[in-house]
Tab-separated table of C-alpha atoms in Angstrom:
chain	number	residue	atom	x	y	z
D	1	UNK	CA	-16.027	-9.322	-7.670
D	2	UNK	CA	-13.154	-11.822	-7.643
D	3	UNK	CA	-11.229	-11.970	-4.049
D	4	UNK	CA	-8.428	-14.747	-3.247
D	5	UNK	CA	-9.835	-16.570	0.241
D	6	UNK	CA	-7.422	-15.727	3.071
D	7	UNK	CA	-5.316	-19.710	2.742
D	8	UNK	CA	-5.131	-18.460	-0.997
D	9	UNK	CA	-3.838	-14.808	-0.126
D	10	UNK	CA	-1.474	-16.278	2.226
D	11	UNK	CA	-0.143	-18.869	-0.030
D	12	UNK	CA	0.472	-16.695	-2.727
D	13	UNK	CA	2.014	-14.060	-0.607
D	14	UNK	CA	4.447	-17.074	0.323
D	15	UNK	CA	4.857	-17.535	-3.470
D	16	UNK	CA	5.502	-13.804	-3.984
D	17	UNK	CA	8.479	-13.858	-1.270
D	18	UNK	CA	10.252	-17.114	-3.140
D	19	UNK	CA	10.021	-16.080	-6.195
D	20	UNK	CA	12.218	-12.826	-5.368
D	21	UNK	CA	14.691	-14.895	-3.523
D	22	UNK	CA	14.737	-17.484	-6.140
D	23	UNK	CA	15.649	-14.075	-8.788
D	24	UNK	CA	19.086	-12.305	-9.432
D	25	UNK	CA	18.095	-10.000	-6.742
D	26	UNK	CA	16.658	-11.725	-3.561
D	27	UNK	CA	15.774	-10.031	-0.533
D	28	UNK	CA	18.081	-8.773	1.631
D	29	UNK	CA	17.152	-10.903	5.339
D	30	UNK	CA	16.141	-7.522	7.029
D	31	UNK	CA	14.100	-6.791	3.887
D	32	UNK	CA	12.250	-9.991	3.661
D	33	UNK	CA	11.309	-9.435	7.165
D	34	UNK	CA	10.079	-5.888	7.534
D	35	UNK	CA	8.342	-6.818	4.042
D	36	UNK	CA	6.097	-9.591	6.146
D	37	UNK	CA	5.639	-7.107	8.893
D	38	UNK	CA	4.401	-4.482	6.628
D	39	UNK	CA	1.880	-6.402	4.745
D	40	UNK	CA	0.584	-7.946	7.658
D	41	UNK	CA	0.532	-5.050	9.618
D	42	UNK	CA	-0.909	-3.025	6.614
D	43	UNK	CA	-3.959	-5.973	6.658
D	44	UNK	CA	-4.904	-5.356	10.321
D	45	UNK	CA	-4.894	-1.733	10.145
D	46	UNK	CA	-6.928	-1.864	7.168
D	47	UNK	CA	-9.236	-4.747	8.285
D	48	UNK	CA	-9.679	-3.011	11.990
D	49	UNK	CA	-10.764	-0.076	10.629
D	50	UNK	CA	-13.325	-1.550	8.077
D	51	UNK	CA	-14.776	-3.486	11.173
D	52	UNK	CA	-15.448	-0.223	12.656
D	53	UNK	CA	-17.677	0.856	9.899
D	54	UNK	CA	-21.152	-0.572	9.027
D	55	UNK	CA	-20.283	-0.928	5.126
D	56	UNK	CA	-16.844	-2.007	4.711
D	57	UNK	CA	-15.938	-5.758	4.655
D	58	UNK	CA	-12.973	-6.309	7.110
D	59	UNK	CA	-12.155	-9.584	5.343
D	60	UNK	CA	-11.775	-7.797	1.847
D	61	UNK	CA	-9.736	-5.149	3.099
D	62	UNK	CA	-7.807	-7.860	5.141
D	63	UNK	CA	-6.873	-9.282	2.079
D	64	UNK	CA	-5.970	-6.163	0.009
D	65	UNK	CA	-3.716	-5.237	2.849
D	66	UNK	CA	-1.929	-8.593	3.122
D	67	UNK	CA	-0.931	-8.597	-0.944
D	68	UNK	CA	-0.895	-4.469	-1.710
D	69	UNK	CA	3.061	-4.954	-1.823
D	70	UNK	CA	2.976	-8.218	-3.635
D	71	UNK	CA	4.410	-6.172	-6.696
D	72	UNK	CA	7.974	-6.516	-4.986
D	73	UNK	CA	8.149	-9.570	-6.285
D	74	UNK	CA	10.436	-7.721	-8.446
D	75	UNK	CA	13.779	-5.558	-7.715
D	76	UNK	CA	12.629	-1.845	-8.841
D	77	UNK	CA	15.818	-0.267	-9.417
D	78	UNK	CA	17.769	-3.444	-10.628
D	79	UNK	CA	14.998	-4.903	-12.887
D	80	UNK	CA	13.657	-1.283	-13.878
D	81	UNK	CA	9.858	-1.282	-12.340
D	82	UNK	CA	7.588	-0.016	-10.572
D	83	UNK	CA	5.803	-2.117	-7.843
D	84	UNK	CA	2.350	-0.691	-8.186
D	85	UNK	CA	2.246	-1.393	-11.703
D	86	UNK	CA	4.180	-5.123	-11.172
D	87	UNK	CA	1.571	-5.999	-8.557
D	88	UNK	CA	-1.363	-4.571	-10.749
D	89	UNK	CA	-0.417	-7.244	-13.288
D	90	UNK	CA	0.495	-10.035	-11.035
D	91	UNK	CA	-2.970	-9.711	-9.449
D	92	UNK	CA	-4.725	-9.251	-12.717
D	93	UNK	CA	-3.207	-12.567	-14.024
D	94	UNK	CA	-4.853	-14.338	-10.821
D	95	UNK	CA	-8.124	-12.920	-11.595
D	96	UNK	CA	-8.032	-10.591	-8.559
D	97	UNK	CA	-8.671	-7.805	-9.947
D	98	UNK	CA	-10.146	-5.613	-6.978
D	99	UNK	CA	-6.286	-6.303	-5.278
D	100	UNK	CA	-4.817	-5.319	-8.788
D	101	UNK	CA	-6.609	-2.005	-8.376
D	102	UNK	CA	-5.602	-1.254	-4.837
D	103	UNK	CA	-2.054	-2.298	-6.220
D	104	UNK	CA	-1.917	0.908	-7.804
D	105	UNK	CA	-4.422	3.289	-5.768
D	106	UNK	CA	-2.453	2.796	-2.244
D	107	UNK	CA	0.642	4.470	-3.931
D	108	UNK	CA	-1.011	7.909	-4.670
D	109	UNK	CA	-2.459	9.614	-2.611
D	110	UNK	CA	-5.040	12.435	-3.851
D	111	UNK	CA	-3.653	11.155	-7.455
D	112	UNK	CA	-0.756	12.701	-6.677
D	113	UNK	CA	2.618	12.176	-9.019
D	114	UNK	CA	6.468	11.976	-8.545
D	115	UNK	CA	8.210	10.637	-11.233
D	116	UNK	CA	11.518	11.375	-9.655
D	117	UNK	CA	10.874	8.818	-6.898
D	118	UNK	CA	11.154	6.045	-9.478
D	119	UNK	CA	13.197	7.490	-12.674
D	120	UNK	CA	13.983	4.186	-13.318
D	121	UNK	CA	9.943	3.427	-14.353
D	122	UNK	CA	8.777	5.928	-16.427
D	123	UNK	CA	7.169	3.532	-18.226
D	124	UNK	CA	5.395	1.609	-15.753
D	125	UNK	CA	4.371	5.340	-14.023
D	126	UNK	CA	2.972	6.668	-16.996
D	127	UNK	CA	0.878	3.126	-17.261
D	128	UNK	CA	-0.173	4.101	-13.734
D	129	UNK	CA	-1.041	7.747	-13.962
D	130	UNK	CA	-3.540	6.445	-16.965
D	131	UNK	CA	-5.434	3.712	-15.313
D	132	UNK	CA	-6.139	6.075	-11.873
D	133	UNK	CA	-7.177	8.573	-14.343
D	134	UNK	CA	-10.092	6.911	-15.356
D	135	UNK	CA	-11.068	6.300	-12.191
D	136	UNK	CA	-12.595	7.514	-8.855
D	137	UNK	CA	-11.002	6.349	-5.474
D	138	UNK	CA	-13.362	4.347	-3.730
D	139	UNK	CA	-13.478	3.768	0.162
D	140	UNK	CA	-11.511	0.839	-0.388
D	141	UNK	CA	-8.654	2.904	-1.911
D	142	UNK	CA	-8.817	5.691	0.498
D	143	UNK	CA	-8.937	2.687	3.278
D	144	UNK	CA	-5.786	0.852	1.938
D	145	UNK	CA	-3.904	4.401	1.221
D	146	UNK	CA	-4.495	5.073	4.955
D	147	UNK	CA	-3.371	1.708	5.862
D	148	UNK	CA	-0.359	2.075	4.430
D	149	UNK	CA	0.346	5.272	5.419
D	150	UNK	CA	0.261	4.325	9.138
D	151	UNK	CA	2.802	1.749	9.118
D	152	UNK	CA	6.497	1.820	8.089
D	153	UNK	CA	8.660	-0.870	7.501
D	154	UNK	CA	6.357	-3.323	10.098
D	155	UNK	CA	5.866	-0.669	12.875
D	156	UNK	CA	2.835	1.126	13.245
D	157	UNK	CA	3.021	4.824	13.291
D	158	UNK	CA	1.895	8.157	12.642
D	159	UNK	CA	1.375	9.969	9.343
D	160	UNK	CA	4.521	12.510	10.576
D	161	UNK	CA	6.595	9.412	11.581
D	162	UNK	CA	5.942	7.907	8.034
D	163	UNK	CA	6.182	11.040	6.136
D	164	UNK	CA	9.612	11.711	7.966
D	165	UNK	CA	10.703	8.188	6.698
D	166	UNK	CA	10.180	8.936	3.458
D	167	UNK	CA	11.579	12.018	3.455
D	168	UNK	CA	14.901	9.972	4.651
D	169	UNK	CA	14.638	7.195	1.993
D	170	UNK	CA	13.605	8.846	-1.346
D	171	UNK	CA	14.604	12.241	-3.109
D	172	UNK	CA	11.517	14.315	-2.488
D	173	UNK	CA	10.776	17.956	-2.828
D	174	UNK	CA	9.463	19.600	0.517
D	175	UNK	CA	6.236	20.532	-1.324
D	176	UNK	CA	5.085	16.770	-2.555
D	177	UNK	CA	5.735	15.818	0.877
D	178	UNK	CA	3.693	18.339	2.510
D	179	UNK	CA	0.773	17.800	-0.303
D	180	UNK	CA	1.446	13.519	0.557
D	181	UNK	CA	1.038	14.342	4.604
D	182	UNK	CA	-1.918	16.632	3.944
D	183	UNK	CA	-3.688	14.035	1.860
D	184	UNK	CA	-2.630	11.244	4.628
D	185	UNK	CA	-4.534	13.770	7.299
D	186	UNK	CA	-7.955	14.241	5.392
D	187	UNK	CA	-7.940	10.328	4.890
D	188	UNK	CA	-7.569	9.854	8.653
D	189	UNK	CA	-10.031	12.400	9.778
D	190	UNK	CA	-12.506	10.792	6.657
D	191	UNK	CA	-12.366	7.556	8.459
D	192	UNK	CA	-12.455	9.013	11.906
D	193	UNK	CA	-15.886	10.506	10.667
D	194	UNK	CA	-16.992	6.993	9.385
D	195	UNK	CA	-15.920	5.094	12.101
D	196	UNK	CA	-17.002	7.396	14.621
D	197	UNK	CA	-13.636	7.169	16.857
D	198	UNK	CA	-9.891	8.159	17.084
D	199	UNK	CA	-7.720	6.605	15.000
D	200	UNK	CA	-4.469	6.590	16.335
D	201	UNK	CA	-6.828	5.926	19.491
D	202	UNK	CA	-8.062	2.640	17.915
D	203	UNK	CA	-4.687	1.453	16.699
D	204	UNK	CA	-2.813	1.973	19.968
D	205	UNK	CA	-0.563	4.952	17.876
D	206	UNK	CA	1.208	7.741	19.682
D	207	UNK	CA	0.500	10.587	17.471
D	208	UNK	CA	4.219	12.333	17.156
């Protein structure tokens, strides 16, 4: 197992964010910024909750958390991508390949697919949907899905609170979304076995 140490992960993270800006399609200011507070939020949730179990490393998960979005180094709908598969590469390139994986993993939950949340990546989809299906989630993707899940745009929140964000920001069908919540749910109350506490309890999360 490869892992980036924590000056490396931040370093390249800083890399990630001026390479966009230096592109034909920078972040916007208020995009750069809820971008850090995501991926740094994303890392403490993850690495808080791996501290409350006797098996997961909080540093690892840490780290997957801080660079899981790294694949925005790229403009999806101007340069025709899709971030999980952008940020599977870009990790794979370092050597990190345990990030590359969770690069992919955190953006489907259960396995599940939408194509029409990213027409514009087909290609990199269908690249996606064949890599997860050769492999089983681990506790590491589960951990990072969750993670993610629980914070939106740099504010902590609750699965319905995220679910209800998405619902405002992309084109999906009532059904995917209440498959995505459902499969947001049994990852909470999976880790609220394994940790043997509340999660929104242990994040300081109002559950509405």
């Amino acid at each position: 197992m490869s892992l980036p140490s924590k000056q490396e992960a931040l370093a390249f993270f800083e890399y990630v964010i001026a390479e966009r800006n230096r592109s034909p399609f920078p972040f916007r200011p208020e995009w750069e910024k809820e971008f850090r507070a995501h991926c740094f939020s994303v890392a403490d949730i993850a690495a808080k909750i791996a501290s409350q179990t006797p098996y997961l490393n909080s540093e690892r998960a840490y780290l997957s958390g801080l660079l899981h979005d790294c694949g925005h180094i790229k403009d999806e709908k101007s340069e025709n991508v899709f971030h999980g598969w952008t940020g599977y590469q870009l990790m794979k390139k370092q050597g990190w390949d345990e990030i590359g994986r969770i690069s992919v993993t955190h953006c489907f939950l259960n396995k599940d697919f939408n194509p029409e949340l990213y027409p514009q990546a087909r290609q990199d989809i269908l690249h996606c949907k064949n890599y997860i299906s050769d492999i089983e989630y681990d506790d590491y993707d589960k951990l990072l899905q969750l993670a993610d899940m629980m914070n939106d745009r740099g504010k902590n929140c609750s699965l319905q609170y995220r679910c209800r964000s998405l619902a405002e920001r992309y084109p999906v069908q009532e059904e995917f979304l209440t498959t995505h919540f459902s499969c947001a749910e049994n990852l909470r109350l999976y880790f609220e076995v394994k940790c043997d506490c509340d999660i929104y309890q242990l994040l300081n999360i109002r559950n509405e």
